[in-house]
Amino acid sequence: MGSIAFFATYRPPLALDIFSLPAYPNATRQDEIHLTDGISYNYNCQVIPPQALRTILRHSQLASSSQPPKRSDIDSGRLTGLVFVSERDSNLETLHFALLRFNCDDDDDDDVAYDDDYVDDPYVDYGGGGCDDDDDHCGYDDDDDHYYDDYSYDDDDNCYYDDDDDDDHSYYDNDDDDDDDEEEEEDDPCPTEVQVYSFADVYGTFSGVRMEDSGCIAVGYTVGNGTADLYLVYASTMEPIEDRRQPWTAVYKTNLRTGETERLTPQGVSDLSPSVSPSGKKVAVASFQRNGWQGEIEHLHTDIYVMHIRNSQVGRRRVLRNGGWPTWGSDNIIFFHRKKEGFWGVFRADISNGETRVTHRVTPVGIDAMTPAAINDTEVAVATIRRKSKFNEDRVAEQYRHIEIFDITAPGHESIEITRNTRPKTDHYNPFVIDGGNRIGYHRCKSARVKSGKDMHRYFQNLKSPKRHVELNRVSGVFPTISSDGSKLAFVDNEFKSVWLADSNGVRMVLDTKGPDNIFSAVWNQNPEKDTLYVCMGPSFNADQPLEIHAIPNVSNVSSDNITTVPLTRGSFNNAFPSTDPQGRRLVFRSTRNGGDERYKNLYIMENSKIGEFSGGKIRRLTRGAWTDTHCQWSPRGDWIVFSSTRDKPRDAPEKSIEGDPGYFAVYLVKATDPDVWVRVLKSGYDIAGHVNHPCFSPDGRSIAVSADLAAVSVDPISLPLFLHSVRPYGDIFTVDINTRDIYKNKDIENYTRITHSRYENSTPAWTMYSAMNLDADWSSRLKDSYVPTCPYTYPEGGESERRIGHLCIPRRCC
């Protein structure tokens, strides 16, 4: 019952959206075309070939729409299609179709999207144009950069949409740009309209909680005297996998004529990043089939397998070791990325004779290059980072992710830079090919819509939940905590410098630190009458440095100017993750005191939560051992304490696991009055490896929510928004039901429920008995308001800094 709130890492605070540029040097911002309706987050796009689009349009939902598409629109180039991931449906990350209509005048050759040769070559697809060869910035007049008649336009962002999320099936304009609403609109000859549909709605496929990704079209090919059906091939987490700590992602195909869906990935195997060959006969995937997932994060240890689209179980074979993100240059040439010699690079391989170890590095050593999109068997578009950056520096253009084209036949292998000239201080992700390489698409944050010093809206977002009677809410703040009566929500900002409170009085900052210290791990006293919030202050993620617990009493009724914090701990110890008993008198926390040089962490109980260890206050040790006990919470019944720990880490386990992370965290229960009564409740891997962290009780004490890597990863992490310089991610939110009468009956519970399915990293859940829609929870509506400072690192020209991308670790404050 109630609601679970959590925070998502790696999800940019500004929406991602899809754009394209012509594939030549020195393109300008006026050449950039916006390819969606601008609603929600949109990314990972591919063009739908006209042959497939005709098949899709025969389905009843599209054919019966208020403006039914016509086949003649496709043949003339007036209508084209895209398939991409959008978060508009219940904030799930699922596939959608976009129909882009170009209302060009056939009598004016200068305004026609395609010339007469288009009908003879139906596979030419512009996917975002509406322009002839002589005019690559159709939709603009000669005097200004504004889009078409009847559409408001943002000078920097080429946007033509509104912020209304209620209607996914209509055309949109932008009503929220105060700077442009009053400007005179011009009569441009080629207005673009965009209509978006959910793939699941159109085809009646699985509509439960899942993540979908990497949609691509398998075109029809000749089979005997007929033509094979066309398919949408994609990755999905719709089916659980039996093995713990393995990805749920598998590759599926949906017949675009019949709607029948079939799994291509063998049962028990996990595949990512499907790509269909040009003939439509084969699918390449990045697969964990050989070794499974071993805890790696940035550089996945996948191999590339190829299978037949008609019968995936026959002839599935590995063609390349140690590679990801495959893309076909021809039916025998595959481009892919891997990390080698300290840099990400894009490689090319000829697989005409089966598995090969012979590969050619297309991108030079010394730059990072990833997420390739093949144009043909010699050219490939990639995302590059030309120069590595340090986390505490302001990046220059070469340190942003930009799109480039590499051609192995070009003299000196010089590249064509696509995006660096248009938005040098904006990251661009995951290119895709349009019209045979005449244009290149990508997604980026719509950062130009936020000017330096302006607010950026952040929301309390409701997600579709797989658990009946339990709502799911994502908070744009770290360590969300909800008071036990459901009336107040508090959280820490992304910079770890301030604490925000949302209640019946609105949304406001109640604590701000001006010095070098960070703030994290905010939590309410379980007794709402005390109106006390606890935080930790000091260097974060550094056990060698002192970290103190502070109380903020009477926090809801005191202005931020008069807020005082009361220190509860002292000394040279690292103290964190406080939680009170139900009466609010005692407080459990974890500390490095008595942890020796290794800084082991154990649980301690503060007998008086008001004075802590000052004025004679006593601290009682609850657990002891050469390990880490952390992330503790007192049960609402008052008898047990839940926490995560490495106490069962095998003796022969490495000190550091994959990519330097210690791992081996499981969740435990301990009796609050007897440290000898304890039990391990939930582990990730069968060998205890992995992360099950940040446990919290349900309001009735009968369930526990955790952040865990039980489902490993769901996408290739290097494709995510600026994954570099991140802290260790934990995975998704899961829940487990427990026996409240006998603690020992909770040993190594096998059954759990996956709550979130995300490419991002979801962590620090908080569980309240109240629905976010409950009128008593006044803060749920208040969080629809913006709060400041929200965008401290936006550059005046609309660029973005990596400290604004949604990470958890902010080492310095510049404002």
CSV table of N, CA, C and O in Angstrom, one decimal, residues 543-580:
chain,number,residue,atom,x,y,z
A,543,ALA,N,35.3,7.5,3.4
A,543,ALA,CA,35.3,7.0,4.8
A,543,ALA,C,36.4,7.5,5.7
A,543,ALA,O,36.4,7.4,6.9
A,544,ASP,N,37.5,8.0,5.0
A,544,ASP,CA,38.6,8.5,5.8
A,544,ASP,C,38.4,9.9,6.4
A,544,ASP,O,39.2,10.3,7.3
A,545,GLN,N,37.3,10.5,6.0
A,545,GLN,CA,37.1,11.9,6.5
A,545,GLN,C,35.9,11.9,7.5
A,545,GLN,O,35.0,11.1,7.4
A,546,PRO,N,36.0,12.8,8.4
A,546,PRO,CA,34.9,12.9,9.4
A,546,PRO,C,33.5,13.3,8.7
A,546,PRO,O,33.5,14.2,7.8
A,547,LEU,N,32.5,12.7,9.2
A,547,LEU,CA,31.1,13.0,8.7
A,547,LEU,C,30.2,12.9,9.8
A,547,LEU,O,30.2,12.0,10.6
A,548,GLU,N,29.5,14.0,10.0
A,548,GLU,CA,28.7,14.2,11.3
A,548,GLU,C,27.2,14.2,10.9
A,548,GLU,O,26.7,14.6,9.9
A,549,ILE,N,26.4,13.7,11.9
A,549,ILE,CA,25.0,13.7,11.8
A,549,ILE,C,24.4,14.9,12.5
A,549,ILE,O,24.8,15.2,13.7
A,550,HIS,N,23.5,15.6,11.9
A,550,HIS,CA,22.9,16.8,12.4
A,550,HIS,C,21.4,16.7,12.4
A,550,HIS,O,20.8,16.0,11.5
A,551,ALA,N,20.8,17.3,13.4
A,551,ALA,CA,19.3,17.4,13.5
A,551,ALA,C,18.9,18.8,13.1
A,551,ALA,O,19.6,19.8,13.4
A,552,ILE,N,17.8,18.9,12.4
A,552,ILE,CA,17.2,20.2,12.1
A,552,ILE,C,15.8,20.2,12.7
A,552,ILE,O,14.8,19.7,12.1
A,553,PRO,N,15.7,20.6,14.0
A,553,PRO,CA,14.4,20.6,14.7
A,553,PRO,C,13.4,21.7,14.2
A,553,PRO,O,13.8,22.7,13.6
A,554,ASN,N,12.1,21.4,14.3
A,554,ASN,CA,11.1,22.3,14.0
A,554,ASN,C,11.3,22.8,12.5
A,554,ASN,O,11.1,24.0,12.2
A,555,VAL,N,11.6,21.9,11.6
A,555,VAL,CA,12.1,22.3,10.3
A,555,VAL,C,11.0,22.9,9.5
A,555,VAL,O,11.2,23.8,8.6
A,556,SER,N,9.7,22.5,9.7
A,556,SER,CA,8.6,23.0,8.9
A,556,SER,C,8.1,24.4,9.2
A,556,SER,O,7.5,25.0,8.4
A,557,ASN,N,8.5,24.8,10.4
A,557,ASN,CA,7.9,26.1,10.9
A,557,ASN,C,8.9,27.2,11.1
A,557,ASN,O,8.6,28.2,11.7
A,558,VAL,N,10.1,27.0,10.6
A,558,VAL,CA,11.1,28.0,10.8
A,558,VAL,C,11.6,28.4,9.4
A,558,VAL,O,11.8,27.5,8.5
A,559,SER,N,11.8,29.7,9.1
A,559,SER,CA,12.3,30.1,7.8
A,559,SER,C,13.7,29.7,7.7
A,559,SER,O,14.4,29.5,8.6
A,560,SER,N,14.1,29.6,6.4
A,560,SER,CA,15.5,29.1,6.1
A,560,SER,C,16.5,30.1,6.7
A,560,SER,O,17.6,29.6,7.0
A,561,ASP,N,16.2,31.3,6.9
A,561,ASP,CA,17.2,32.3,7.5
A,561,ASP,C,17.4,32.0,8.9
A,561,ASP,O,18.5,32.3,9.5
A,562,ASN,N,16.4,31.4,9.6
A,562,ASN,CA,16.5,31.1,11.0
A,562,ASN,C,16.8,29.6,11.3
A,562,ASN,O,16.8,29.3,12.5
A,563,ILE,N,17.0,28.8,10.3
A,563,ILE,CA,17.2,27.4,10.5
A,563,ILE,C,18.6,27.2,11.3
A,563,ILE,O,19.6,27.8,10.9
A,564,THR,N,18.5,26.3,12.3
A,564,THR,CA,19.8,25.9,13.0
A,564,THR,C,19.9,24.4,12.9
A,564,THR,O,18.8,23.7,13.0
A,565,THR,N,21.1,23.9,12.8
A,565,THR,CA,21.3,22.5,12.9
A,565,THR,C,21.9,22.1,14.2
A,565,THR,O,22.8,22.9,14.7
A,566,VAL,N,21.6,21.0,14.8
A,566,VAL,CA,22.1,20.5,16.0
A,566,VAL,C,23.0,19.3,15.8
A,566,VAL,O,22.5,18.3,15.4
A,567,PRO,N,24.3,19.4,16.0
A,567,PRO,CA,25.2,18.3,15.8
A,567,PRO,C,24.9,17.2,16.8
A,567,PRO,O,24.7,17.5,18.0
A,568,LEU,N,24.9,15.9,16.4
A,568,LEU,CA,24.6,14.8,17.3
A,568,LEU,C,25.8,13.9,17.4
A,568,LEU,O,25.8,13.1,18.4
A,569,THR,N,26.8,14.0,16.5
A,569,THR,CA,28.0,13.2,16.6
A,569,THR,C,29.2,14.1,16.6
A,569,THR,O,29.1,15.2,16.2
A,570,ARG,N,30.3,13.5,17.1
A,570,ARG,CA,31.5,14.3,17.1
A,570,ARG,C,32.7,13.4,17.1
A,570,ARG,O,32.6,12.2,17.4
A,571,GLY,N,33.9,13.9,16.8
A,571,GLY,CA,35.1,13.1,16.7
A,571,GLY,C,35.6,13.0,15.3
A,571,GLY,O,35.2,13.7,14.4
A,572,SER,N,36.5,12.1,15.1
A,572,SER,CA,37.1,11.9,13.7
A,572,SER,C,36.5,10.7,13.0
A,572,SER,O,37.2,10.1,12.2
A,573,PHE,N,35.2,10.4,13.2
A,573,PHE,CA,34.6,9.3,12.6
A,573,PHE,C,33.7,9.7,11.5
A,573,PHE,O,33.2,10.8,11.4
A,574,ASN,N,33.4,8.7,10.7
A,574,ASN,CA,32.5,8.9,9.6
A,574,ASN,C,31.1,8.3,9.9
A,574,ASN,O,31.0,7.1,10.0
A,575,ASN,N,30.2,9.2,10.2
A,575,ASN,CA,28.9,8.7,10.7
A,575,ASN,C,27.8,9.1,9.7
A,575,ASN,O,27.8,10.2,9.2
A,576,ALA,N,26.9,8.1,9.4
A,576,ALA,CA,25.9,8.4,8.4
A,576,ALA,C,24.7,7.5,8.6
A,576,ALA,O,24.6,6.6,9.4
A,577,PHE,N,23.7,7.8,7.7
A,577,PHE,CA,22.4,7.0,7.6
A,577,PHE,C,21.7,6.8,8.9
A,577,PHE,O,21.5,5.7,9.3
A,578,PRO,N,21.3,7.9,9.5
A,578,PRO,CA,20.5,7.8,10.8
A,578,PRO,C,19.1,7.4,10.5
A,578,PRO,O,18.5,7.6,9.4
A,579,SER,N,18.5,6.8,11.5
A,579,SER,CA,17.0,6.4,11.5
A,579,SER,C,16.6,6.2,12.9
A,579,SER,O,17.2,5.6,13.7
A,580,THR,N,15.4,6.9,13.2
A,580,THR,CA,14.9,6.8,14.6
A,580,THR,C,14.0,5.6,14.8
A,580,THR,O,13.4,5.0,13.8
